[in-house]
Amino acid sequence: MSAFDDRPPRAGVVLTGVFSLGVVLTTGVGAIVALVGGVALVAATHTQRRLLAGVGAVCQLLGLLTAGVVGAGPVPILTGMVLLIGAWDSHLYTSDLARTLGRATPTRRLLAVHLSITVLVATLLGAAGYVVYSSIDGGYPIGVVLSLFCGAVVLLWLSRG
Amino acid sequence: MAEAADVQRTNRWYGIAGVSFCCIGVGVLAGSPVLVLAGVVAVGFAFADRIDSEPNHAIDISRSLSTATPTAGEEVTVTLRITNRSESICYDCRAVDGVPPALAVSDGSPRLGRPLAPGGTVTTEYTITATRGVHEFDDCWISIGNATGTLIRQFRVPVMGQSSVSCVPPAPQPVELALYGQAVGSTGRIATQSGGSGTEFHAVREYRRGDPPSRIDWNRAASTGELSTIEYVRERAATVVVVVDARAQAYCNADPDGQPAIERAIAGAHAITEGLLRTTNRVGVSALSPTECWLEPSTGDDHRSQLRKLFGTHPALQPIAPTEPYLPITMLTQLRHRLPSDAQVVLCTPLADSYPALAGRRLMAHGYPTTIVSPDPTISVDDDSDAPRVAVAALERAERVRSLRNDGIRCLDWRDESIQVSVERAVRRWSR
């Protein structure tokens, strides 16, 4: 009987690495910590270790926070956050595919569709945030108040369920 | 249609709210508005499972096989066709076909993962290698997810189309197992103690009226003038019941990836029945199994094809170990009551435990000459960690073989050679 090959699909490991590398490139002074986190996240995806993945993601987040604290611009930070979300989602989805479908099953289309949606949603959220940020920069406090109000309403609506 | 299944949350973004608050907190403390913004991006995913719709797609699955009645070892291509019957996109559709546990997938994968457009169909192919038995496919396991992967629904779908493979092995090379000198009336190949028609010289007696002229000793008649009749060793057919040990214990093997010992036991039993039928003996088959298995001793071509079908597809001899309890004394008594009074028994068993030896002794004690044919399940072990366990099992089995032989029961220890070689060696030993 052929045993089920529950190793993660290679494409998923590669994509996690690409997203993690993207985070490293956007973090500037925090790149070392982010790099360590990226390596840990890729290793965790390959070996399917949840704890190591958590450590890796936290390190990448620390790199991003360091960059933000030392004054990185909104574009690299928002891009970094989108990519960090992509890396984490890629790790989770790849592990899930490994558990249910294994390496022998073609899963590239699933990966591509799922990660495209995740990155698209993250990018839209980032773009919305960037618009708000620009409005603050432009000196329109009413826009900020309105945005906060709308955000609070949306959060309340979402948390009803 | 599919069984109802509840939607499950995957908690994929569990903890993202913490990341968001972390960013916002550090951003506020450090006076960095961009970190606050980054937190806003993250917070959106905390509510993804509330925003996204539930996966409620209707999935149809059909299966087709390149052949439903393959020969043993033949490759069978299985085509699985999955259709999304709903009017929305299924972003994440995963399927695992219910491959029969005794069949190995030799090429491709019985698993499939693809997004499915409304009304869309996706097809996958994989190959299985057919082995003896009737193999039933199980339902297909399906998992569908929403776009963000936060909600999934898992269920089993009955598959339309072909759902079983039936593989009857070809007739094996016959094996002429030496039987005990007990026989019935019809002419056969078992030598008896009495004289009569045959080929081997037995004695010369006085001529009796009605003796066939071909058996008169004409040389003696010419020299002495008295008629005498030559008697040959009378050869008679035997009634033999071949019993296969098909209890769960017989499905053992030292190599977990190898075929269970019962497969060799069945192959050996089949070869022996072919050999016995060839020599005009009456052959029946039974099994020590929780599932009833009995074929009356008989002979002829129809019986031969019945035997072939029985060894290939009978539920008592399925490739997967039975889970039902086996009642050792009841089943043995039942078998004993069914056996014809003049029957010999050939018990094919790996002797994995003491019960078959006990059964052999009981049958012998009740007047059924019993021969045990035992494929050795302890001969191959690849994993060193299993070596001590297998060594102990081999010692126990060797002791059972020795003890049976000491009790006067013929016991054929069938190791890794062919059944023909093993039988020839045993027959030489028994004839000494």
XYZ file of C-alpha atoms in Angstrom:
593
model
C 0.000 0.000 0.000
C 1.360 3.388 -0.924
C 1.579 5.644 2.130
C 0.025 9.092 2.027
C 2.744 11.680 1.431
C 1.776 14.435 3.864
C 4.704 16.694 3.102
C 3.687 20.250 2.177
C 3.429 21.215 -1.490
C 6.677 22.796 -2.699
C 4.872 25.780 -4.239
C 3.442 26.670 -0.830
C 6.858 26.596 0.829
C 8.321 28.735 -1.972
C 5.481 31.262 -1.756
C 5.894 31.531 2.017
C 9.571 32.240 1.387
C 8.780 34.868 -1.250
C 6.320 36.692 1.019
C 8.750 36.512 3.957
C 11.571 37.865 1.801
C 9.270 40.712 0.765
C 8.739 41.550 4.450
C 12.530 41.553 4.994
C 13.014 43.965 2.096
C 10.454 46.413 3.488
C 11.717 46.474 7.065
C 14.999 48.415 6.606
C 16.723 48.510 10.010
C 14.583 45.664 11.276
C 15.661 43.426 8.389
C 17.895 41.149 10.466
C 15.121 40.236 12.885
C 12.669 39.920 9.995
C 15.142 37.710 8.129
C 15.463 35.378 11.106
C 11.681 35.312 11.329
C 11.386 34.601 7.604
C 13.813 31.691 7.795
C 11.905 30.307 10.773
C 8.572 30.678 8.967
C 9.828 28.888 5.850
C 11.385 26.120 7.956
C 8.152 25.798 9.901
C 6.158 25.523 6.678
C 8.505 22.852 5.374
C 8.474 20.850 8.600
C 4.902 21.790 9.604
C 5.782 23.068 13.056
C 3.174 25.476 14.326
C 5.218 26.861 17.235
C 8.218 27.630 15.054
C 5.887 29.340 12.588
C 4.500 31.497 15.398
C 8.023 32.476 16.462
C 8.911 33.286 12.852
C 5.828 35.464 12.350
C 6.467 37.330 15.620
C 10.087 38.005 14.547
C 8.882 39.364 11.221
C 6.359 41.542 13.018
C 9.131 42.818 15.328
C 11.180 43.742 12.271
C 8.215 45.628 10.899
C 7.581 47.415 14.222
C 11.266 48.375 14.453
C 11.106 49.871 10.981
C 7.959 51.772 11.916
C 9.438 53.081 15.157
C 12.597 54.381 13.457
C 10.484 56.281 10.963
C 9.921 54.174 7.846
C 7.365 55.583 5.427
C 3.756 54.400 5.090
C 4.277 52.547 1.789
C 6.991 50.134 3.022
C 5.201 49.533 6.328
C 1.821 48.901 4.710
C 3.457 46.754 2.018
C 5.331 44.893 4.745
C 2.112 44.245 6.645
C 0.343 43.000 3.484
C 3.276 40.679 2.772
C 3.427 39.479 6.392
C -0.255 38.577 6.209
C 0.457 36.814 2.916
C 3.386 34.872 4.437
C 1.352 33.766 7.450
C -1.620 32.778 5.295
C 0.649 30.937 2.888
C 2.126 28.966 5.808
C -1.317 28.073 7.186
C -2.802 27.166 3.848
C 0.214 25.098 2.819
C 0.091 23.149 6.086
C -3.620 22.576 5.596
C -3.077 21.326 2.055
C -0.316 19.013 3.258
C -2.634 17.515 5.848
C -5.585 16.976 3.526
C -4.163 16.531 0.024
C -0.442 15.922 0.490
C 2.393 16.601 -1.889
C 1.352 14.194 -4.653
C -1.822 16.156 -5.429
C -1.583 19.203 -7.721
C -2.587 22.186 -5.571
C -1.076 25.185 -7.368
C -4.421 26.544 -8.534
C -5.871 26.337 -5.043
C -2.829 28.096 -3.633
C -2.851 30.752 -6.333
C -6.566 31.539 -5.947
C -6.517 31.565 -2.145
C -3.375 33.674 -1.766
C -4.504 36.067 -4.495
C -7.702 36.708 -2.561
C -5.813 37.182 0.716
C -3.300 39.575 -0.814
C -6.068 41.431 -2.648
C -8.081 41.912 0.552
C -4.953 42.989 2.458
C -3.995 45.398 -0.307
C -7.468 46.953 -0.336
C -7.358 47.368 3.429
C -3.878 48.873 3.163
C -5.016 51.218 0.405
C -7.989 52.308 2.499
C -5.637 52.952 5.404
C -3.310 54.872 3.157
C -6.162 57.104 1.977
C -7.015 57.844 5.620
C -3.356 58.528 6.368
C -3.137 60.920 3.408
C -6.239 62.721 4.564
C -4.617 63.282 7.995
C -1.502 64.553 6.269
C -3.594 66.897 4.196
C -5.081 68.484 7.279
C -8.685 67.310 7.100
C -9.469 66.198 10.675
C -13.171 65.809 9.885
C -12.261 62.979 7.510
C -10.407 61.190 10.292
C -13.334 61.535 12.694
C -15.718 60.264 10.034
C -13.445 57.368 9.210
C -13.133 56.414 12.862
C -16.897 56.626 13.274
C -17.521 54.476 10.210
C -14.886 52.017 11.394
C -16.525 51.754 14.815
C -19.936 51.121 13.210
C -18.505 48.448 10.932
C -16.703 46.746 13.833
C -19.876 46.731 15.926
C -21.851 45.277 13.017
C -19.262 42.611 12.418
C -19.017 41.603 16.055
C -22.795 41.043 16.378
C -22.499 37.400 15.303
C -26.884 13.193 -2.028
C -24.336 14.434 0.453
C -24.775 14.037 4.185
C -25.608 17.248 6.030
C -22.563 18.882 7.560
C -22.142 21.891 9.782
C -19.956 24.786 8.845
C -16.733 24.862 10.823
C -14.594 27.883 11.590
C -10.950 27.289 10.749
C -9.749 30.027 13.171
C -7.239 30.822 10.473
C -6.868 34.396 11.659
C -6.999 33.638 15.343
C -4.483 36.019 16.915
C -4.521 38.613 14.135
C -6.425 40.970 16.441
C -3.444 40.759 18.817
C -1.105 41.707 15.989
C -3.368 44.604 15.152
C -3.488 45.915 18.733
C 0.267 45.427 19.016
C 0.851 47.596 15.943
C -1.615 50.237 17.078
C -0.221 50.254 20.629
C 3.425 50.555 19.545
C 2.370 53.148 16.955
C 0.620 55.256 19.589
C 3.494 54.944 22.091
C 6.168 55.692 19.507
C 4.135 58.396 17.810
C 4.211 56.473 14.526
C 0.961 56.843 12.551
C 2.132 54.342 9.908
C 2.171 51.554 12.496
C -1.384 52.479 13.458
C -2.240 52.134 9.776
C -0.551 48.741 9.619
C -2.748 47.714 12.548
C -5.807 48.771 10.561
C -4.800 46.412 7.730
C -4.477 43.530 10.163
C -7.759 44.208 11.961
C -9.728 43.594 8.753
C -8.754 39.903 8.804
C -9.955 39.498 12.376
C -13.485 39.727 11.004
C -12.947 37.838 7.757
C -15.085 34.866 8.869
C -17.957 37.269 9.590
C -17.734 39.036 6.249
C -17.281 36.067 3.967
C -20.200 33.867 2.920
C -20.696 30.292 4.084
C -19.719 27.537 1.652
C -23.004 25.931 0.605
C -22.175 24.386 -2.719
C -23.897 21.311 -4.108
C -21.271 18.890 -5.329
C -21.876 15.874 -7.575
C -19.265 13.177 -8.045
C -19.092 10.318 -10.487
C -16.501 7.579 -10.852
C -15.624 5.349 -13.785
C -13.159 2.479 -14.002
C -11.212 1.289 -17.032
C -12.342 -2.218 -16.057
C -14.390 -3.534 -13.146
C -13.119 -7.111 -13.507
C -9.352 -6.892 -13.820
C -6.925 -9.759 -13.536
C -4.589 -9.844 -10.541
C -1.805 -7.285 -10.972
C -3.607 -5.413 -13.754
C -3.613 -1.637 -13.538
C -7.057 -0.060 -13.355
C -7.499 3.608 -14.211
C -10.035 5.366 -12.007
C -11.560 8.585 -13.320
C -13.192 10.849 -10.756
C -15.413 13.667 -12.038
C -16.471 16.439 -9.644
C -19.125 18.987 -10.591
C -20.184 22.174 -8.822
C -23.991 22.225 -9.195
C -24.476 25.557 -7.433
C -24.483 29.017 -8.963
C -21.548 30.458 -7.102
C -17.832 29.847 -7.332
C -16.409 27.241 -4.994
C -13.025 28.765 -4.208
C -11.703 25.759 -2.355
C -12.950 22.291 -3.260
C -11.027 19.272 -2.015
C -11.987 15.660 -2.612
C -10.545 12.367 -1.452
C -11.841 9.251 -3.153
C -12.653 6.251 -0.969
C -10.073 3.860 -2.398
C -10.553 0.295 -1.101
C -7.998 -0.231 1.657
C -6.495 -3.365 0.102
C -5.705 -1.688 -3.210
C -2.504 0.263 -3.765
C -2.508 3.472 -5.782
C 0.301 2.941 -8.283
C 0.088 6.207 -10.192
C -1.543 9.602 -9.644
C -3.453 10.625 -6.568
C -7.009 9.836 -5.431
C -7.054 13.334 -3.962
C -8.027 16.482 -5.770
C -7.970 20.173 -4.893
C -9.273 22.809 -7.269
C -11.435 25.929 -7.334
C -14.675 25.191 -9.192
C -16.655 27.655 -11.292
C -20.500 27.512 -11.172
C -21.505 24.412 -13.135
C -17.837 23.615 -13.623
C -16.439 20.104 -13.685
C -12.984 18.910 -12.825
C -11.597 15.461 -13.529
C -8.759 13.527 -12.016
C -7.331 10.136 -12.873
C -5.328 7.716 -10.823
C -4.286 4.128 -11.202
C -4.736 1.238 -8.815
C -3.175 -2.203 -9.010
C -5.778 -4.942 -8.770
C -5.381 -7.689 -6.216
C -7.484 -10.748 -5.445
C -10.943 -10.116 -4.026
C -13.980 -7.905 -4.344
C -13.046 -4.344 -3.459
C -15.741 -1.797 -2.694
C -14.994 1.904 -3.060
C -16.164 4.087 -0.206
C -17.963 7.424 -0.536
C -15.915 10.438 -1.505
C -14.827 12.850 1.233
C -15.381 16.480 0.294
C -14.236 19.700 1.896
C -15.417 23.028 0.534
C -14.216 26.369 1.805
C -15.038 30.042 1.335
C -12.786 32.554 -0.389
C -10.832 33.575 2.703
C -10.569 30.024 4.015
C -12.169 30.954 7.312
C -15.200 28.651 6.987
C -15.254 25.091 5.722
C -17.823 22.372 5.321
C -16.770 18.723 5.254
C -18.995 15.824 4.264
C -19.167 12.523 2.420
C -20.748 12.280 -0.992
C -22.070 9.017 -2.432
C -20.385 8.568 -5.784
C -22.361 7.805 -8.917
C -21.065 5.228 -11.357
C -18.862 2.224 -10.696
C -18.023 1.441 -7.110
C -16.409 -1.984 -7.006
C -13.581 -3.981 -8.505
C -13.780 -7.748 -8.643
C -10.546 -9.587 -9.268
C -10.504 -13.368 -9.624
C -6.949 -14.735 -9.787
C -5.987 -17.030 -12.655
C -5.860 -20.777 -12.107
C -2.576 -21.506 -10.314
C 0.027 -24.132 -11.145
C -1.430 -27.333 -9.603
C 0.367 -28.851 -6.636
C 0.161 -32.571 -5.942
C 0.046 -32.797 -2.194
C 0.490 -36.326 -0.842
C -2.568 -37.388 1.104
C -2.990 -39.928 3.863
C -3.823 -43.455 2.641
C -7.542 -43.113 3.246
C -9.823 -43.181 0.264
C -13.332 -43.622 -1.034
C -14.776 -45.927 -3.667
C -14.131 -44.186 -6.959
C -10.900 -44.668 -8.878
C -8.217 -42.106 -8.178
C -4.590 -41.703 -7.213
C -4.518 -42.606 -3.542
C -2.832 -45.980 -2.985
C -4.796 -48.220 -0.592
C -3.872 -51.345 1.350
C -6.167 -53.540 -0.757
C -5.517 -55.042 -4.143
C -7.478 -54.434 -7.310
C -7.095 -52.561 -10.553
C -4.236 -50.112 -10.770
C -0.668 -49.930 -12.039
C 1.528 -51.012 -9.112
C 1.908 -54.759 -8.411
C 0.227 -55.953 -5.198
C -0.189 -59.784 -5.212
C -1.141 -62.887 -7.235
C -4.223 -64.869 -6.259
C -6.259 -67.752 -7.622
C -8.384 -67.006 -10.659
C -12.008 -66.332 -9.880
C -14.775 -66.558 -12.367
C -15.359 -63.150 -13.908
C -11.791 -61.789 -13.526
C -10.859 -59.746 -16.591
C -8.610 -61.656 -19.037
C -6.109 -58.764 -19.053
C -5.286 -59.453 -15.384
C -4.731 -63.210 -15.809
C -1.069 -64.184 -15.401
C -0.701 -65.966 -18.754
C 2.986 -66.825 -18.205
C 2.155 -68.764 -15.073
C -0.815 -70.375 -16.846
C 1.504 -71.529 -19.673
C 4.052 -73.040 -17.301
C 1.752 -74.559 -14.653
C -1.549 -74.872 -16.456
C -3.342 -73.069 -13.593
C -5.059 -69.749 -14.006
C -4.113 -66.988 -11.566
C -4.978 -63.318 -11.391
C -2.574 -60.453 -10.800
C -3.762 -57.806 -8.317
C -2.449 -54.299 -8.404
C -2.423 -51.750 -5.606
C -5.931 -50.363 -5.594
C -5.915 -46.600 -6.220
C -8.876 -44.671 -5.005
C -9.977 -41.064 -4.950
C -10.050 -39.219 -1.651
C -12.437 -36.651 -0.276
C -10.476 -33.627 0.821
C -11.676 -30.447 2.441
C -9.220 -27.574 2.192
C -9.727 -25.219 5.122
C -8.253 -21.709 5.034
C -7.511 -19.941 8.300
C -9.154 -16.560 7.619
C -9.376 -15.214 11.150
C -7.949 -11.760 11.816
C -4.762 -13.387 13.160
C -4.055 -14.867 9.736
C -3.685 -11.398 8.222
C -0.312 -10.961 9.894
C 2.965 -10.170 8.197
C 6.434 -9.303 9.416
C 6.643 -6.631 6.755
C 3.787 -4.141 7.325
C 3.932 -3.077 3.655
C 3.908 -6.630 2.333
C 0.899 -8.774 1.571
C -0.637 -10.532 4.591
C 0.120 -14.213 5.178
C -3.454 -15.173 4.310
C -2.804 -14.263 0.665
C -0.124 -16.961 0.471
C -2.381 -19.340 2.386
C -5.177 -18.787 -0.147
C -2.798 -19.106 -3.114
C -1.439 -22.346 -1.627
C -4.944 -23.669 -0.955
C -5.968 -22.872 -4.523
C -2.906 -24.621 -5.983
C -3.532 -27.678 -3.791
C -7.208 -27.895 -4.779
C -6.205 -27.678 -8.456
C -3.749 -30.530 -7.935
C -6.294 -32.643 -6.071
C -8.987 -32.079 -8.683
C -6.558 -33.011 -11.436
C -6.096 -36.391 -9.746
C -9.901 -36.895 -9.639
C -10.252 -36.380 -5.907
C -13.372 -34.789 -4.496
C -12.422 -31.409 -3.070
C -14.367 -29.050 -0.850
C -13.410 -25.747 0.740
C -14.126 -24.135 4.054
C -12.650 -21.336 6.136
C -12.001 -20.636 9.786
C -13.655 -17.257 9.627
C -16.446 -15.290 11.281
C -18.136 -15.362 7.845
C -19.545 -18.712 6.822
C -17.709 -20.414 3.984
C -18.469 -23.948 2.784
C -18.312 -25.603 -0.588
C -19.303 -29.273 -0.661
C -16.601 -31.690 -1.854
C -17.104 -32.445 -5.510
C -15.174 -32.761 -8.725
C -15.350 -31.654 -12.337
C -14.857 -28.488 -14.362
C -17.889 -26.673 -12.961
C -16.637 -27.322 -9.455
C -13.181 -26.108 -10.463
C -14.590 -22.782 -11.671
C -16.679 -22.494 -8.493
C -13.526 -22.988 -6.463
C -11.686 -20.361 -8.465
C -14.473 -17.863 -7.867
C -14.596 -18.735 -4.175
C -10.854 -18.214 -3.684
C -11.095 -14.924 -5.559
C -14.172 -13.280 -4.181
C -15.712 -15.073 -1.206
C -16.489 -12.599 1.621
C -14.809 -14.899 4.166
C -11.524 -14.586 2.256
C -11.551 -10.830 1.744
C -8.177 -9.043 1.581
C -8.980 -7.037 4.716
C -9.002 -8.701 8.136
C -12.486 -9.366 9.519
C -13.635 -7.238 12.434
C -16.450 -9.516 13.562
C -15.665 -11.800 16.518
C -14.670 -15.391 15.751
C -16.138 -18.084 17.997
C -13.344 -20.682 18.039
C -15.074 -23.719 19.518
C -18.462 -23.149 17.872
C -16.951 -22.645 14.429
C -14.725 -25.698 14.734
C -17.646 -27.858 15.872
C -19.711 -26.555 12.965
C -16.926 -27.457 10.542
C -16.553 -30.920 12.068
C -20.269 -31.614 11.649
C -20.110 -30.638 8.012
C -17.112 -32.757 7.119
C -17.940 -36.022 5.334
C -16.975 -38.998 7.512
C -14.227 -40.108 5.092
C -12.783 -36.642 4.525
C -9.197 -35.592 4.898
C -8.459 -32.011 5.876
C -5.778 -29.710 4.504
C -5.588 -26.706 6.816
C -3.850 -23.687 5.288
C -2.768 -21.387 8.082
C 0.235 -19.212 8.946
C 0.110 -20.674 12.497
C 0.222 -17.153 13.877
C -1.297 -18.326 17.147
C -2.014 -21.629 18.869
C -5.620 -22.002 17.681
C -4.937 -23.570 14.236
C -2.687 -26.165 15.891
C -5.466 -26.944 18.347
C -7.953 -27.175 15.456
C -5.624 -29.569 13.619
C -5.284 -31.796 16.693
C -9.055 -31.813 17.294
C -9.796 -32.761 13.687
C -7.162 -35.490 13.791
C -8.614 -36.772 17.076
C -12.069 -36.949 15.495
C -10.741 -39.146 12.707
C -10.065 -36.620 9.991
C -6.476 -37.063 8.779
C -5.163 -33.510 8.768
C -2.300 -31.917 6.881
C -1.267 -28.401 7.805
C 0.151 -26.153 5.090
C 1.680 -23.138 6.766
C 3.071 -20.130 4.898
C 5.675 -18.564 7.156
C 4.708 -14.946 7.918
C 7.987 -14.218 9.718
C 10.423 -14.529 6.817
C 10.831 -10.925 5.681
C 11.462 -7.956 7.897
C 12.942 -4.709 6.602
C 12.666 -2.598 9.711
C 15.277 -3.457 12.331
C 13.036 -2.154 15.112
C 10.625 -5.008 14.349
C 13.335 -7.667 14.354
C 13.035 -8.754 18.029
C 9.236 -8.937 17.831
C 9.392 -10.986 14.627
C 12.133 -13.216 16.054
C 9.942 -14.096 19.047
C 6.963 -14.757 16.747
C 9.177 -17.002 14.565
C 10.317 -18.988 17.606
C 6.748 -19.487 18.797
C 5.654 -20.597 15.348
C 8.606 -23.009 14.989
C 7.610 -24.562 18.306
C 4.032 -25.018 17.048
C 5.307 -26.723 13.873
C 7.593 -29.017 15.884
C 4.857 -29.909 18.345
C 2.368 -30.729 15.546
C 4.908 -32.980 13.853
C 5.617 -34.712 17.166
C 1.878 -35.403 17.432
C 1.943 -37.137 14.059
C 0.291 -34.360 12.111
C 1.821 -33.598 8.738
C 2.935 -29.987 8.782
C 4.348 -28.291 5.718
C 6.445 -25.275 6.724
C 6.235 -23.108 3.598
C 9.008 -20.540 3.683
C 9.995 -18.162 0.866
C 10.208 -20.781 -1.896
C 7.315 -21.645 -4.205
C 4.551 -23.932 -2.933
C 5.604 -26.545 -5.520
C 9.151 -26.730 -4.135
C 7.916 -26.750 -0.571
C 5.414 -29.551 -1.246
C 7.989 -31.660 -3.116
C 10.376 -31.386 -0.163
C 7.631 -32.250 2.322
C 6.418 -35.218 0.274
C 9.993 -36.614 0.216
C 10.154 -36.255 3.992
C 6.741 -37.880 4.545
C 7.564 -40.840 2.273
C 10.703 -41.759 4.268
